[in-house]
Short mmCIF file of C-alpha atoms in Angstrom, two decimals:
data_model
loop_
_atom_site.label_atom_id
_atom_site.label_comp_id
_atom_site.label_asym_id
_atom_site.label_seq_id
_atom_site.Cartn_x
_atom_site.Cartn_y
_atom_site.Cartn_z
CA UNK A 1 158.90 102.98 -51.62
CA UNK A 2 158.68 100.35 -54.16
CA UNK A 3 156.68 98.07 -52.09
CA UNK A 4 154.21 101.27 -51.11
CA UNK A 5 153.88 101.75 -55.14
CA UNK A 6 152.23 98.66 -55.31
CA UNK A 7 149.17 99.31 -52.63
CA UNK A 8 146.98 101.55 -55.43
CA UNK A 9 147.42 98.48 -57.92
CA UNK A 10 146.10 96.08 -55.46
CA UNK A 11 143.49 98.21 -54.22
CA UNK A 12 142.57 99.12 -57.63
CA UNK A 13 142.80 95.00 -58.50
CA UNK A 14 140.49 94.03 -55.19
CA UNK A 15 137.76 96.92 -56.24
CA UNK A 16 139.02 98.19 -52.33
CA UNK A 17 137.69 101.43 -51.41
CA UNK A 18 140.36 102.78 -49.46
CA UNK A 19 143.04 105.42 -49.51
CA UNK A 20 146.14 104.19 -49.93
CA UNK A 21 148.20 107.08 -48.52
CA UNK A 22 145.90 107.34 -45.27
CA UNK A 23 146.43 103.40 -45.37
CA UNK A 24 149.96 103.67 -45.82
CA UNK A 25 150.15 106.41 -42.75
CA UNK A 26 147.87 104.06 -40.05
CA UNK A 27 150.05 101.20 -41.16
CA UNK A 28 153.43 103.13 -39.91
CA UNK A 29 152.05 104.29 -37.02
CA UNK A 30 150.24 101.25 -35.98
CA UNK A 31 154.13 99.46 -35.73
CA UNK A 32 155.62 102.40 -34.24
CA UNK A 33 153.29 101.67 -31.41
CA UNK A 34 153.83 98.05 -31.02
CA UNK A 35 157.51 98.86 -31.48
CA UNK A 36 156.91 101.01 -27.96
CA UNK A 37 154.78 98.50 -26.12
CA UNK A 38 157.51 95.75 -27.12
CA UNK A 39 160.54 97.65 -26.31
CA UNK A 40 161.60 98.47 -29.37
CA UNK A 41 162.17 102.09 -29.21
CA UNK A 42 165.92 103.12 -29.92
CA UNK A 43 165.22 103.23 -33.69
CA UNK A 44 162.53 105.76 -33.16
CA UNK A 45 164.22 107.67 -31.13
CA UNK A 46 167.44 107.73 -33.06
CA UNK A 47 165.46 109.47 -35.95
CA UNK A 48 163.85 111.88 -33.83
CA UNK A 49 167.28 112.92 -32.24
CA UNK A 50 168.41 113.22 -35.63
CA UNK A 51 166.04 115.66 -36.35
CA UNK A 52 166.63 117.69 -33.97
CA UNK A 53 170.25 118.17 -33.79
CA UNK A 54 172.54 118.18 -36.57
CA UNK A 55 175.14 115.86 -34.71
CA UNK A 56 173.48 113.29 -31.99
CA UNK A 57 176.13 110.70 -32.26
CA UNK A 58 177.86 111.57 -29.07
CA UNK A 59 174.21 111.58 -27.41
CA UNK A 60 173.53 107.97 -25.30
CA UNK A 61 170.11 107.13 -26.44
CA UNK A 62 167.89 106.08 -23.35
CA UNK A 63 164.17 104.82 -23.64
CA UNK A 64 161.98 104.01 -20.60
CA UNK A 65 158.99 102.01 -22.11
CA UNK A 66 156.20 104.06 -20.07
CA UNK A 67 153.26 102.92 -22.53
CA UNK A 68 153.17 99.38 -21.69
CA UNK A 69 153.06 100.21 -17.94
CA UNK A 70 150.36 102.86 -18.85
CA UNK A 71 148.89 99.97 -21.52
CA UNK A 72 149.18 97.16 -19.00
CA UNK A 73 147.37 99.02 -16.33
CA UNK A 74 144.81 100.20 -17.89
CA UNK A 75 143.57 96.35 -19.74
CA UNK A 76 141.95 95.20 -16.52
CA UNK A 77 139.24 92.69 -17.80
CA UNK A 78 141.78 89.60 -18.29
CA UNK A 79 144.07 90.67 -14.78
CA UNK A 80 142.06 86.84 -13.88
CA UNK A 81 140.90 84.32 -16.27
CA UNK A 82 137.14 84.23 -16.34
CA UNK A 83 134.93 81.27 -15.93
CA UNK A 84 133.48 79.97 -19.54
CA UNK A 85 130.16 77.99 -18.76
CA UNK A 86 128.70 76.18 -21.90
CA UNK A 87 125.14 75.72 -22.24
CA UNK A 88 124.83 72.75 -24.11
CA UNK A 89 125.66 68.85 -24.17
CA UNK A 90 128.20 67.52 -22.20
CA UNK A 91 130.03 66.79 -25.51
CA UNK A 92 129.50 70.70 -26.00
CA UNK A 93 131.14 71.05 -22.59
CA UNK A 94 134.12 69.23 -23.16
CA UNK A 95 134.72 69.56 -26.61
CA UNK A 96 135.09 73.65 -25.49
CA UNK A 97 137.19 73.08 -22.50
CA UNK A 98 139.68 71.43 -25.05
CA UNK A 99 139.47 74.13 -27.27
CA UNK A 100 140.17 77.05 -24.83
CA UNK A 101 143.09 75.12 -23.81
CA UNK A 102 144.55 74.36 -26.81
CA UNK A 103 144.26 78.13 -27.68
CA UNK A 104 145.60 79.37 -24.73
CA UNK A 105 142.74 81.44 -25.04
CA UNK A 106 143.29 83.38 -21.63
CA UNK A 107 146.89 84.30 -22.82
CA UNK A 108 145.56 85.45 -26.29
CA UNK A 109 142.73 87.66 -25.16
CA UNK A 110 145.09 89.29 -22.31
CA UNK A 111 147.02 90.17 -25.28
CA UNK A 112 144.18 91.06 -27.35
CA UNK A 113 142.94 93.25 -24.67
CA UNK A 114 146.12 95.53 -24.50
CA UNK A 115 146.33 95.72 -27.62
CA UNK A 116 143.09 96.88 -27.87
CA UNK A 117 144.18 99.58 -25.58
CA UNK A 118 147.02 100.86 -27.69
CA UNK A 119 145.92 100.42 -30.91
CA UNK A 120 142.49 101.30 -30.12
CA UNK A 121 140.81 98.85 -33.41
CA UNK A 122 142.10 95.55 -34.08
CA UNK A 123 141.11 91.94 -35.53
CA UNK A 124 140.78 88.39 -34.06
CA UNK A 125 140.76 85.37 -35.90
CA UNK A 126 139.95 81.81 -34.75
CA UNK A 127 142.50 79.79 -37.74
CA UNK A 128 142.83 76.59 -38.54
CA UNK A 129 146.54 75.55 -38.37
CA UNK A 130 148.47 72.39 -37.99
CA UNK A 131 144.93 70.22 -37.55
CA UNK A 132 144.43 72.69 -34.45
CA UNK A 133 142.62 75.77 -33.48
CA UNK A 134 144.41 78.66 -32.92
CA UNK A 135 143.19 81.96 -32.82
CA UNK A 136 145.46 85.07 -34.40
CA UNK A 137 145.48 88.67 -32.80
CA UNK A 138 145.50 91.09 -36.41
CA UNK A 139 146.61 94.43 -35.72
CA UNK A 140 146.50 97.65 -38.46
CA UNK A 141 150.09 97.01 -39.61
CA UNK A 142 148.82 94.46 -41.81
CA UNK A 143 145.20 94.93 -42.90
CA UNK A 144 142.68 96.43 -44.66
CA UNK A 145 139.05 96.13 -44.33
CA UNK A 146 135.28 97.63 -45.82
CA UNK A 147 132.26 97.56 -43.81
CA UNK A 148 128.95 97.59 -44.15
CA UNK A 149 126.17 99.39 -42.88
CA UNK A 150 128.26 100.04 -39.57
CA UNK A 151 132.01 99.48 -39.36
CA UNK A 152 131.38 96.42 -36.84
CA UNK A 153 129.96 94.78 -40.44
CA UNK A 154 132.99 93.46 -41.96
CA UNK A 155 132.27 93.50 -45.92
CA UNK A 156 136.31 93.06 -47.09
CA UNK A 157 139.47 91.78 -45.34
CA UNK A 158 143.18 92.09 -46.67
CA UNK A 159 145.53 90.67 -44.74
CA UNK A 160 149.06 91.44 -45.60
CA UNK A 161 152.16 88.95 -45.27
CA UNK A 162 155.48 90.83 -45.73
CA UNK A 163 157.28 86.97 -45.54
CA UNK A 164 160.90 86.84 -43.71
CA UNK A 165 162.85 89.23 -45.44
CA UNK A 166 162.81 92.75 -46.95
CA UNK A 167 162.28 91.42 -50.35
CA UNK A 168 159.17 93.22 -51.56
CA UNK A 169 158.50 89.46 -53.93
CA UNK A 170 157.82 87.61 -50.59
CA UNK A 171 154.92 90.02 -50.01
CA UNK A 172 151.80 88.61 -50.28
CA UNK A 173 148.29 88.59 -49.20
CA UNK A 174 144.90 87.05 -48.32
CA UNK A 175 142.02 88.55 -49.37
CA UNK A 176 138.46 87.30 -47.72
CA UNK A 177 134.79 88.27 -48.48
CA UNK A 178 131.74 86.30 -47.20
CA UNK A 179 131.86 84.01 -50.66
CA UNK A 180 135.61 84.02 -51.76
CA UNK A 181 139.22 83.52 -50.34
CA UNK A 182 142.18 84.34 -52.57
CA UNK A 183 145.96 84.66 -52.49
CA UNK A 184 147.67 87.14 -53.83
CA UNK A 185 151.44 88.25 -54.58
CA UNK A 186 152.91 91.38 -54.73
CA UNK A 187 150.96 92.30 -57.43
CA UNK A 188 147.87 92.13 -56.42
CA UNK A 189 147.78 88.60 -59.14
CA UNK A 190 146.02 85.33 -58.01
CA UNK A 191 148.46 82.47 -56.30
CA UNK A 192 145.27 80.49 -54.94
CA UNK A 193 141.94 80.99 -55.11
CA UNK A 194 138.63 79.13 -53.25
CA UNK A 195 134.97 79.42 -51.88
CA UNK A 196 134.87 80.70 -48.53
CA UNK A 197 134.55 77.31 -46.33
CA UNK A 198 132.74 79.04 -43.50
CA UNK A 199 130.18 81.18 -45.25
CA UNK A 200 131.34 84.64 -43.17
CA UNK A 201 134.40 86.35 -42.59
CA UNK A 202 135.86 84.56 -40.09
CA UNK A 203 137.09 87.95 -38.36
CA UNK A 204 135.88 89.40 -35.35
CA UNK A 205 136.33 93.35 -35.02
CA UNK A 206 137.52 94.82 -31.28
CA UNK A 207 137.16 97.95 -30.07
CA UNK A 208 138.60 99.93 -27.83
CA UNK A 209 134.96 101.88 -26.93
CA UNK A 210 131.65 102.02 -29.27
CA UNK A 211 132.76 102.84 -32.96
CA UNK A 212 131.01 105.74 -34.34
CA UNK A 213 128.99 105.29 -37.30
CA UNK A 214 131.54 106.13 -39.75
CA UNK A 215 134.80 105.10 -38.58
CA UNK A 216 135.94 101.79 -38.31
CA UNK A 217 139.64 102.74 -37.45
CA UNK A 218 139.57 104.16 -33.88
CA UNK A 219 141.46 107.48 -32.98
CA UNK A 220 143.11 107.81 -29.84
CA UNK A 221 146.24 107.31 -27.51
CA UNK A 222 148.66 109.99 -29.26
CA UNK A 223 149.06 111.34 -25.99
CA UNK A 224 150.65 108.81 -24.49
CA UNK A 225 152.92 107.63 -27.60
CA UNK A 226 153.52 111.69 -27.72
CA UNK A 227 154.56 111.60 -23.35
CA UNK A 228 156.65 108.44 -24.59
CA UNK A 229 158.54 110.21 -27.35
CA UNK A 230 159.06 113.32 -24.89
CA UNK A 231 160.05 111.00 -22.11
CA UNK A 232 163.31 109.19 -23.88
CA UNK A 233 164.39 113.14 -25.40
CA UNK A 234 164.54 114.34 -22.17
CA UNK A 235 166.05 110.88 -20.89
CA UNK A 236 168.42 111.48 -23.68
CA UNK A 237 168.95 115.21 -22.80
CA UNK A 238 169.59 113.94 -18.96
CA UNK A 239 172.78 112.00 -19.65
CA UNK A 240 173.79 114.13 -21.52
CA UNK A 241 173.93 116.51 -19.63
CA UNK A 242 175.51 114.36 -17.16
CA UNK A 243 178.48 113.62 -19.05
CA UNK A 244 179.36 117.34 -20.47
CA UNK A 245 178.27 119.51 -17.10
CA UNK A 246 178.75 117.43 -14.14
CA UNK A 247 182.69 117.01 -14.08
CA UNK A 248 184.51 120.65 -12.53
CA UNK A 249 186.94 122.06 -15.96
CA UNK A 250 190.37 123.14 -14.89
CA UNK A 251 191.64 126.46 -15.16
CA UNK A 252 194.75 128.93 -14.94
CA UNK A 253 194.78 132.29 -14.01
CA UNK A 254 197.79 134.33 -15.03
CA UNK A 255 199.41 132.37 -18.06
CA UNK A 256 199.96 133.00 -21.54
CA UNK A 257 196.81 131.22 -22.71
CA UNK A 258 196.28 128.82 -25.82
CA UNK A 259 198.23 125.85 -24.07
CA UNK A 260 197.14 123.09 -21.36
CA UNK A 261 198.70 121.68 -18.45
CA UNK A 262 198.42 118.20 -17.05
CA UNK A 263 199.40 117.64 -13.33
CA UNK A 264 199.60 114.47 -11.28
CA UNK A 265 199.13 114.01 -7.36
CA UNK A 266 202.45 115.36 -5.88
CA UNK A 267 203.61 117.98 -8.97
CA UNK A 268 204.19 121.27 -8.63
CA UNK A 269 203.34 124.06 -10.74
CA UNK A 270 204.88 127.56 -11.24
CA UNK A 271 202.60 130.05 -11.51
CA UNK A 272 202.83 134.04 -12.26
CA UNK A 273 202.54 136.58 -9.85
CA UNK A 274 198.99 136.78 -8.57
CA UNK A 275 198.41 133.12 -10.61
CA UNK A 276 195.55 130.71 -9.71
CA UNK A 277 195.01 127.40 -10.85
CA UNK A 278 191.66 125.38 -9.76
CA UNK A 279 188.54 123.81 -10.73
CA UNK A 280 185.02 125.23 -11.46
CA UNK A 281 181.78 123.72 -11.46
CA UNK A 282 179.56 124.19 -13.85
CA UNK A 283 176.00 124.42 -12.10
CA UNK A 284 173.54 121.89 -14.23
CA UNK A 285 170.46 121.50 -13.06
CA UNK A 286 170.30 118.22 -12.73
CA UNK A 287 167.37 118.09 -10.22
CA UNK A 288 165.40 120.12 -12.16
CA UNK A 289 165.58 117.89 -15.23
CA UNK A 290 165.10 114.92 -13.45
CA UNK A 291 161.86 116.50 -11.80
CA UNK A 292 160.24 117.27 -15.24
CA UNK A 293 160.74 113.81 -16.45
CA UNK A 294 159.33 112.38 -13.27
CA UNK A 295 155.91 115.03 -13.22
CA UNK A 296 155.49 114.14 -17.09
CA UNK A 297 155.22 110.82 -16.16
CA UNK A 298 152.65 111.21 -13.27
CA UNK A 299 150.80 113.41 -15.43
CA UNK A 300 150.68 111.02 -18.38
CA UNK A 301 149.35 108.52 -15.78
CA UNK A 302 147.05 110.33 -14.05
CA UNK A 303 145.48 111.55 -17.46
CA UNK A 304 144.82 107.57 -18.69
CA UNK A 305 142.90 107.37 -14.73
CA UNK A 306 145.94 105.82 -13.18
CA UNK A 307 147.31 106.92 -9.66
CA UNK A 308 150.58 108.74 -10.02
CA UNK A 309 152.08 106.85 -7.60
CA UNK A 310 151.15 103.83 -10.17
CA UNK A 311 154.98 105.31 -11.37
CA UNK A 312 156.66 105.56 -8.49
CA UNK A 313 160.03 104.50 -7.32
CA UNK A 314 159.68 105.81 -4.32
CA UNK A 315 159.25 103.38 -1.86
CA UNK A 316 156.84 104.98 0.81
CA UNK A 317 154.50 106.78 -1.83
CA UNK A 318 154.06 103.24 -3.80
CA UNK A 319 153.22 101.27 -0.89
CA UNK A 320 149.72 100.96 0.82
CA UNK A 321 146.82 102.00 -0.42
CA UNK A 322 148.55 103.90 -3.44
CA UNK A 323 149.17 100.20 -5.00
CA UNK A 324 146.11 99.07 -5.47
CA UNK A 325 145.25 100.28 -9.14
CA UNK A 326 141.61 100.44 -9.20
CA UNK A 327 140.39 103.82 -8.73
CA UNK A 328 136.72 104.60 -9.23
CA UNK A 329 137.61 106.12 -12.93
CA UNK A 330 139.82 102.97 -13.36
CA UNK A 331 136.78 100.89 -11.86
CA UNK A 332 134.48 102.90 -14.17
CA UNK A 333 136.56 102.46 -17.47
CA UNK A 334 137.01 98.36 -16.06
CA UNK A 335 133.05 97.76 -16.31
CA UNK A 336 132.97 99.37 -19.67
CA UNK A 337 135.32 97.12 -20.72
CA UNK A 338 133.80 94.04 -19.30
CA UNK A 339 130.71 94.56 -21.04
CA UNK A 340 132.28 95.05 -24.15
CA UNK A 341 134.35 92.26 -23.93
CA UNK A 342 131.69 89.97 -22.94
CA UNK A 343 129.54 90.29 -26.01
CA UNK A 344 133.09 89.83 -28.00
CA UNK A 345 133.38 86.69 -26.10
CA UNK A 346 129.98 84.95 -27.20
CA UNK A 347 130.62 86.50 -30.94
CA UNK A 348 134.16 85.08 -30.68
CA UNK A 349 132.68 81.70 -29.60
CA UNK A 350 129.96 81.79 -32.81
CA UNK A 351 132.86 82.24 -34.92
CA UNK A 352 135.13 79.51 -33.29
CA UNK A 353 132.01 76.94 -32.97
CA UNK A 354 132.02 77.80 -37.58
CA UNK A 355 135.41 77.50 -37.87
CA UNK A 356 135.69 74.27 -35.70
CA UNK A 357 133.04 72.37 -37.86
CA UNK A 358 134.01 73.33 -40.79
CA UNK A 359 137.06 71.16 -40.09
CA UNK A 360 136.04 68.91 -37.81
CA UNK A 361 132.54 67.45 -39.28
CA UNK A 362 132.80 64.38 -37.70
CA UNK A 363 132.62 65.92 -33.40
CA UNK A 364 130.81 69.63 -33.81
CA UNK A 365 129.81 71.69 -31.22
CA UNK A 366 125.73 72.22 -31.37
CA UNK A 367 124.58 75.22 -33.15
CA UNK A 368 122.43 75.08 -30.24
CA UNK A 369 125.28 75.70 -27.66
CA UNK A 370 125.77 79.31 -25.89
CA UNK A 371 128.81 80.77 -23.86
CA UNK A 372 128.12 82.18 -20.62
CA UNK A 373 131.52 83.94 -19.44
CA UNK A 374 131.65 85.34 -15.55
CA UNK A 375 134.53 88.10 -15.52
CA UNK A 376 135.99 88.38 -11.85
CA UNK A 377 135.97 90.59 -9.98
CA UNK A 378 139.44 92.52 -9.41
CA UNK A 379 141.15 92.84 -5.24
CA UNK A 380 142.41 95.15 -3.82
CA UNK A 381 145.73 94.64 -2.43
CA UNK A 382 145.15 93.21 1.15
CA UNK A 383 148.21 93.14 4.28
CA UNK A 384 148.29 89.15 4.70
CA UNK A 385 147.91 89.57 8.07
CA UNK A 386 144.39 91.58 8.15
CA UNK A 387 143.41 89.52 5.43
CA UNK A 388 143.81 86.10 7.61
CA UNK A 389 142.16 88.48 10.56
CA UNK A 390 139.38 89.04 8.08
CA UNK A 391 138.81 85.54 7.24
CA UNK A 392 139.18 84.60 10.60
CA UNK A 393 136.22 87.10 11.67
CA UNK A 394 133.96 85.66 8.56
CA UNK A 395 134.64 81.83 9.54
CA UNK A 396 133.29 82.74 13.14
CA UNK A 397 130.50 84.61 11.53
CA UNK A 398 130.03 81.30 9.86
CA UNK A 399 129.23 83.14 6.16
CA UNK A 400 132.04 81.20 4.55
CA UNK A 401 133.90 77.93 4.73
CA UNK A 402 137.64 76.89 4.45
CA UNK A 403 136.68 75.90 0.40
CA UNK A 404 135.78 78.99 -0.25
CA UNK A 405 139.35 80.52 1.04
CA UNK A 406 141.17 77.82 -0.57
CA UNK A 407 139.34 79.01 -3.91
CA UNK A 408 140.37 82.20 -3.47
CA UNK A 409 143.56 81.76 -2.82
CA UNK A 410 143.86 79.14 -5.76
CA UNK A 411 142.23 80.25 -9.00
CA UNK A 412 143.31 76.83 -10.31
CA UNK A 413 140.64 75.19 -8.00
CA UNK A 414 137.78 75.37 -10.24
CA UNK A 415 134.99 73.85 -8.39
CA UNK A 416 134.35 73.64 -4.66
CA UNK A 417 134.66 69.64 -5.14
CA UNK A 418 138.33 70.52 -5.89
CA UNK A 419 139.23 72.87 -3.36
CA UNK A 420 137.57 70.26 -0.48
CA UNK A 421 139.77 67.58 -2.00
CA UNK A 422 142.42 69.93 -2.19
CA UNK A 423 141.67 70.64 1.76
CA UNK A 424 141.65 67.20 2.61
CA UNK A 425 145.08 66.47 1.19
CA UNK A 426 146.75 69.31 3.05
CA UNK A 427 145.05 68.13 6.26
CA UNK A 428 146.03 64.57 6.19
CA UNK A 429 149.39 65.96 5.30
CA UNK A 430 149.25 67.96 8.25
CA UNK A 431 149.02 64.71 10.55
CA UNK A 432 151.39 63.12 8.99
CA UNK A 433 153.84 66.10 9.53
CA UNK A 434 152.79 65.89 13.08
CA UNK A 435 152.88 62.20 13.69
CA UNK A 436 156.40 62.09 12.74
CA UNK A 437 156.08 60.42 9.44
CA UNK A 438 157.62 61.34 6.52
CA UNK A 439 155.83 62.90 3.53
CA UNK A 440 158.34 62.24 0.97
#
């Protein structure tokens, strides 16, 4: 609470236009979300048990992280890495190819996109760090922005670093606008202050879908984390149930009452006249529990445009056809994606290409220079065996050659050059195999 006191001073301090409570509010449930992609769900669930029932101790807490299968489904555009042409010098060219790998840029933007998807608004930053590029995925937990004239106009950034402990003095932040960069403590009082080296915020804002005018923090996605939170309480509620109601209770007919009796294999027992001792089973309905959980699931799926055998465990309804995740609403929601993410692509590269020179005046990329990304295309899920009839049917047809199979079946094999060279290996292999010679 102490730590929350301090938000209105440094709001107040920064001239921020913001409201710290509705801050304060996306802030918690931004991290209980990434908590639920990332598997971190017990703590949340513990408190939610404990509101519920005044004694959940004896309860076995179960979690069954459905949003990042939901999540993971549903962020399609990086399922492949997509081709990044440079129009430029060949300097352009290669300085860029070195960049993107020393970024991991296809790991970071598969990331970016899911969270994208859970979060719904979220910032990337291409960073200078350890005479490198790297590029940092900023999520709502830790900022605080004003835009312009439309919230993809970033005006303000705060950017919030609670340090290594729980020690509200390690808090600090970094606060950016186009001219200025400071650091701040706890306080909202200036560590470190300088110009702005790049000129612009060196933030780029994703989006889920189109912001309205007015809102630069998205809503959306409290169904799922809502089907999530029901999920692990009736998880919870399952075993449970399992341990109180599924064991038969011994009984007596005919004593006294108010005393027990414990028997081993081979004792005997006297009994009154007309006595009865036995078991009963108590009738839970176990199926019908289990049944619930499984059609919320389906239903969560099926509501985010995925199949509901996408959730399956059952081995004939996930197999076939019912694997292959691109339905026409997924394929629909895919290409709205793509086309999103390819104009964050070529801002992202603008923003790299500043951030790059600004540090590295002595081998810049041209101002001249422009990305052209090519997403690809998604598969379906193919039976090896028609697929090698398939290609089989196009070689005779003579519309494709074995480079172009060897592509596909190697994204690593970049150009056709490559995959012939790549070909001619494995065939001169092949002879040697078949000469008798050894290959090793």
């Amino acid at each position: 609470m102490l730590f929350a006191s301090q938000v209105p001073i440094v709001f107040s301090r920064l001239n921020l236009q913001a409201d710290s409570a509705t801050s304060l509010a996306r802030k918690t449930e931004t991290a209980k979300r990434l908590d639920y992609f990332h598997d971190s769900q017990l703590d949340h669930l513990e408190t939610r048990l404990n509101q519920l029932f005044s004694d959940p101790s004896a309860m076995v807490k179960v979690c069954l992280n459905v949003v990042r299968k939901v999540i993971v489904n549903l962020a399609q555009v990086y399922r492949e890495a997509p081709t990044r042409l440079i129009d430029g010098t060949d300097s352009d060219k290669e300085l860029y190819t070195g960049i993107v790998e020393s970024m991991a840029l296809d790991v970071k933007l598969k990331l970016a996109s899911r969270y994208a998807k859970l979060l719904k608004t979220i910032l990337l930053r291409p960073v200078w760090r350890n005479e490198r590029l790297d590029l940092d995925i900023l999520t709502g937990n830790i900022l605080d922005v004003e835009t312009g004239e439309s919230p993809e106009i970033l005006s303000k950034v705060l950017v919030t670093d609670f340090g290594t402990s729980d020690k509200i003095e390690e808090v600090e932040y970094s606060y950016w606008t186009p001219e200025t960069w400071e650091r701040l403590n706890y306080r909202g009082q200036t560590i470190e202050e300088a110009a702005n080296p790049y000129g612009v915020l060196p933030f780029l804002s994703v989006f889920d879908y189109p912001p309205p005018s007015s809102n630069f923090w998205l809503p959306g996605g409290d169904d799922l984390i809502s089907m999530q939170e029901a999920v692990n309480l009736k998880l919870t509620d399952l075993l449970y149930l399992l341990s109180t109601q599924s064991f038969g209770v011994g009984y007596i007919k005919g004593g006294q009452g108010g005393g027990s009796l414990k028997v081993d294999p081979g004792s005997l027992v006297e009994l009154p006249e007309n006595g009865e001792i036995g078991f009963a089973n108590q009738q839970a309905r176990i199926e019908e529990v289990v049944g619930a959980i499984d059609k919320l699931i389906k239903w969560g799926c099926v509501s985010h445009g995925l199949s509901a055998a996408s959730m399956s465990t059952d081995p004939q309804e996930a197999s076939g056809l019912s694997k292959i995740v691109d339905t026409r609403e997924l394929a629909e929601m895919r290409a709205e994606d793509v086309a999103l993410w390819r104009s964050y692509e070529k801002r992202l590269f603008s923003l790299i290409r500043t951030v790059w020179n600004a540090h590295s005046p002595s081998r810049k990329l041209s101002e001249s220079a422009t990305l052209n990304i090519d997403f690809a295309d998604p598969r379906p899920e193919v039976d090896p065996k028609s697929q090698a009839e398939a290609w089989e049917k196009l070689l005779g047809f003579g519309v494709i050659s074995p480079v172009d199979i060897a592509m596909q079946q190697n994204p690593d094999l970049k150009t056709r050059e490559e995959a012939l060279a790549y070909l001619l290996q494995v065939q001169e292999e092949s002879r040697e195999l078949n000469s008798g010679k050894s290959v090793l």
